[in-house]
Amino acid sequence: MTTKNNISELLPEVQFPKKMSTAWCAEAFEELATAVDWIELGTDQMTPLQRQVWERYKKQTAQFAEDMLLAEGDRNAIIRRLGFDSRKS
């Protein structure tokens, strides 16, 4: 598995948001990208365990971004993927 270090590889770019929630997510993704890029500058100062935690955080952040966009675009797919009760969604 290839490690993704560049934030553009981790967070989706929302080019043409169709809903307000997508526009809000796009703005949040930009803020996250800035924070991730800033932290990346200091990874050489991290302990090996901190780097592992950092890599885990980036993967979780990328999954969150994908889930948010999927939840807007394909309600049934995200319900299945996350195991949510479709009667409550």
PDB file of C-alpha atoms in Angstrom:
ATOM      1  CA  MET A   1       0.000   0.000   0.000  1.00  0.00           C
ATOM      2  CA  THR A   2       1.388   3.383  -0.984  1.00  0.00           C
ATOM      3  CA  THR A   3       1.580   6.050   1.694  1.00  0.00           C
ATOM      4  CA  LYS A   4      -0.098   9.242   0.608  1.00  0.00           C
ATOM      5  CA  ASN A   5       1.687  12.310   1.904  1.00  0.00           C
ATOM      6  CA  ASN A   6       0.224  14.980  -0.335  1.00  0.00           C
ATOM      7  CA  ILE A   7      -3.086  16.260   1.030  1.00  0.00           C
ATOM      8  CA  SER A   8      -4.546  16.461  -2.468  1.00  0.00           C
ATOM      9  CA  GLU A   9      -4.247  12.672  -2.556  1.00  0.00           C
ATOM     10  CA  LEU A  10      -6.100  12.372   0.761  1.00  0.00           C
ATOM     11  CA  LEU A  11      -8.997  14.805   0.638  1.00  0.00           C
ATOM     12  CA  PRO A  12     -11.400  15.067  -2.269  1.00  0.00           C
ATOM     13  CA  GLU A  13     -11.595  18.346  -4.126  1.00  0.00           C
ATOM     14  CA  VAL A  14     -15.151  19.580  -4.511  1.00  0.00           C
ATOM     15  CA  GLN A  15     -15.201  21.578  -7.728  1.00  0.00           C
ATOM     16  CA  PHE A  16     -18.881  22.376  -8.153  1.00  0.00           C
ATOM     17  CA  PRO A  17     -20.841  21.957  -4.925  1.00  0.00           C
ATOM     18  CA  LYS A  18     -24.536  21.420  -5.613  1.00  0.00           C
ATOM     19  CA  LYS A  19     -25.831  21.731  -2.057  1.00  0.00           C
ATOM     20  CA  MET A  20     -24.980  23.969   0.869  1.00  0.00           C
ATOM     21  CA  SER A  21     -23.775  20.962   2.854  1.00  0.00           C
ATOM     22  CA  THR A  22     -21.296  20.114   0.096  1.00  0.00           C
ATOM     23  CA  ALA A  23     -20.051  23.698  -0.021  1.00  0.00           C
ATOM     24  CA  TRP A  24     -19.602  23.626   3.744  1.00  0.00           C
ATOM     25  CA  CYS A  25     -17.656  20.355   3.504  1.00  0.00           C
ATOM     26  CA  ALA A  26     -15.507  21.761   0.704  1.00  0.00           C
ATOM     27  CA  GLU A  27     -14.549  24.701   2.903  1.00  0.00           C
ATOM     28  CA  ALA A  28     -13.780  22.373   5.805  1.00  0.00           C
ATOM     29  CA  PHE A  29     -11.646  20.153   3.548  1.00  0.00           C
ATOM     30  CA  GLU A  30      -9.605  23.209   2.548  1.00  0.00           C
ATOM     31  CA  GLU A  31      -9.028  24.072   6.207  1.00  0.00           C
ATOM     32  CA  LEU A  32      -8.069  20.472   6.972  1.00  0.00           C
ATOM     33  CA  ALA A  33      -5.688  20.471   4.019  1.00  0.00           C
ATOM     34  CA  THR A  34      -3.936  23.548   5.379  1.00  0.00           C
ATOM     35  CA  ALA A  35      -3.587  21.969   8.821  1.00  0.00           C
ATOM     36  CA  VAL A  36      -2.342  18.664   7.413  1.00  0.00           C
ATOM     37  CA  ASP A  37       0.204  20.409   5.190  1.00  0.00           C
ATOM     38  CA  TRP A  38       1.478  22.385   8.178  1.00  0.00           C
ATOM     39  CA  ILE A  39       1.851  19.296  10.367  1.00  0.00           C
ATOM     40  CA  GLU A  40       3.587  17.446   7.515  1.00  0.00           C
ATOM     41  CA  LEU A  41       6.385  20.020   7.735  1.00  0.00           C
ATOM     42  CA  GLY A  42       7.289  18.713  11.188  1.00  0.00           C
ATOM     43  CA  THR A  43       6.975  14.963  10.750  1.00  0.00           C
ATOM     44  CA  ASP A  44      10.749  14.555  10.745  1.00  0.00           C
ATOM     45  CA  GLN A  45      10.666  15.774  14.358  1.00  0.00           C
ATOM     46  CA  MET A  46       8.135  13.111  15.395  1.00  0.00           C
ATOM     47  CA  THR A  47       8.939   9.854  17.097  1.00  0.00           C
ATOM     48  CA  PRO A  48       8.241   6.695  15.100  1.00  0.00           C
ATOM     49  CA  LEU A  49       5.089   6.106  17.156  1.00  0.00           C
ATOM     50  CA  GLN A  50       3.890   9.667  16.564  1.00  0.00           C
ATOM     51  CA  ARG A  51       4.398   9.178  12.827  1.00  0.00           C
ATOM     52  CA  GLN A  52       2.265   6.031  12.970  1.00  0.00           C
ATOM     53  CA  VAL A  53      -0.471   7.926  14.814  1.00  0.00           C
ATOM     54  CA  TRP A  54      -0.173  10.752  12.266  1.00  0.00           C
ATOM     55  CA  GLU A  55      -0.525   8.377   9.314  1.00  0.00           C
ATOM     56  CA  ARG A  56      -3.568   6.819  10.978  1.00  0.00           C
ATOM     57  CA  TYR A  57      -5.137  10.248  11.479  1.00  0.00           C
ATOM     58  CA  LYS A  58      -4.629  11.139   7.816  1.00  0.00           C
ATOM     59  CA  LYS A  59      -6.308   7.917   6.696  1.00  0.00           C
ATOM     60  CA  GLN A  60      -9.245   8.517   9.045  1.00  0.00           C
ATOM     61  CA  THR A  61      -9.575  12.106   7.853  1.00  0.00           C
ATOM     62  CA  ALA A  62      -9.593  10.994   4.227  1.00  0.00           C
ATOM     63  CA  GLN A  63     -12.238   8.358   5.000  1.00  0.00           C
ATOM     64  CA  PHE A  64     -14.362  10.984   6.770  1.00  0.00           C
ATOM     65  CA  ALA A  65     -14.177  13.248   3.722  1.00  0.00           C
ATOM     66  CA  GLU A  66     -15.214  10.427   1.407  1.00  0.00           C
ATOM     67  CA  ASP A  67     -18.049   9.422   3.740  1.00  0.00           C
ATOM     68  CA  MET A  68     -19.423  12.965   3.924  1.00  0.00           C
ATOM     69  CA  LEU A  69     -19.553  13.281   0.153  1.00  0.00           C
ATOM     70  CA  LEU A  70     -20.973   9.790  -0.246  1.00  0.00           C
ATOM     71  CA  ALA A  71     -23.662  10.537   2.349  1.00  0.00           C
ATOM     72  CA  GLU A  72     -24.832  13.452   0.257  1.00  0.00           C
ATOM     73  CA  GLY A  73     -24.653  11.724  -3.092  1.00  0.00           C
ATOM     74  CA  ASP A  74     -25.596   8.112  -2.407  1.00  0.00           C
ATOM     75  CA  ARG A  75     -27.594   7.782   0.789  1.00  0.00           C
ATOM     76  CA  ASN A  76     -28.042   4.016   0.506  1.00  0.00           C
ATOM     77  CA  ALA A  77     -24.352   3.348  -0.132  1.00  0.00           C
ATOM     78  CA  ILE A  78     -23.229   5.199   2.979  1.00  0.00           C
ATOM     79  CA  ILE A  79     -25.923   3.572   5.105  1.00  0.00           C
ATOM     80  CA  ARG A  80     -24.691   0.148   3.960  1.00  0.00           C
ATOM     81  CA  ARG A  81     -21.003   1.005   4.363  1.00  0.00           C
ATOM     82  CA  LEU A  82     -21.368   2.338   7.894  1.00  0.00           C
ATOM     83  CA  GLY A  83     -23.998  -0.177   8.973  1.00  0.00           C
ATOM     84  CA  PHE A  84     -26.548   2.485   9.914  1.00  0.00           C
ATOM     85  CA  ASP A  85     -30.209   1.693  10.475  1.00  0.00           C
ATOM     86  CA  SER A  86     -31.896   2.971   7.310  1.00  0.00           C
ATOM     87  CA  ARG A  87     -35.122   3.635   9.236  1.00  0.00           C
ATOM     88  CA  LYS A  88     -33.331   6.286  11.313  1.00  0.00           C
ATOM     89  CA  SER A  89     -31.501   7.975   8.460  1.00  0.00           C
TER      90      SER A  89
END
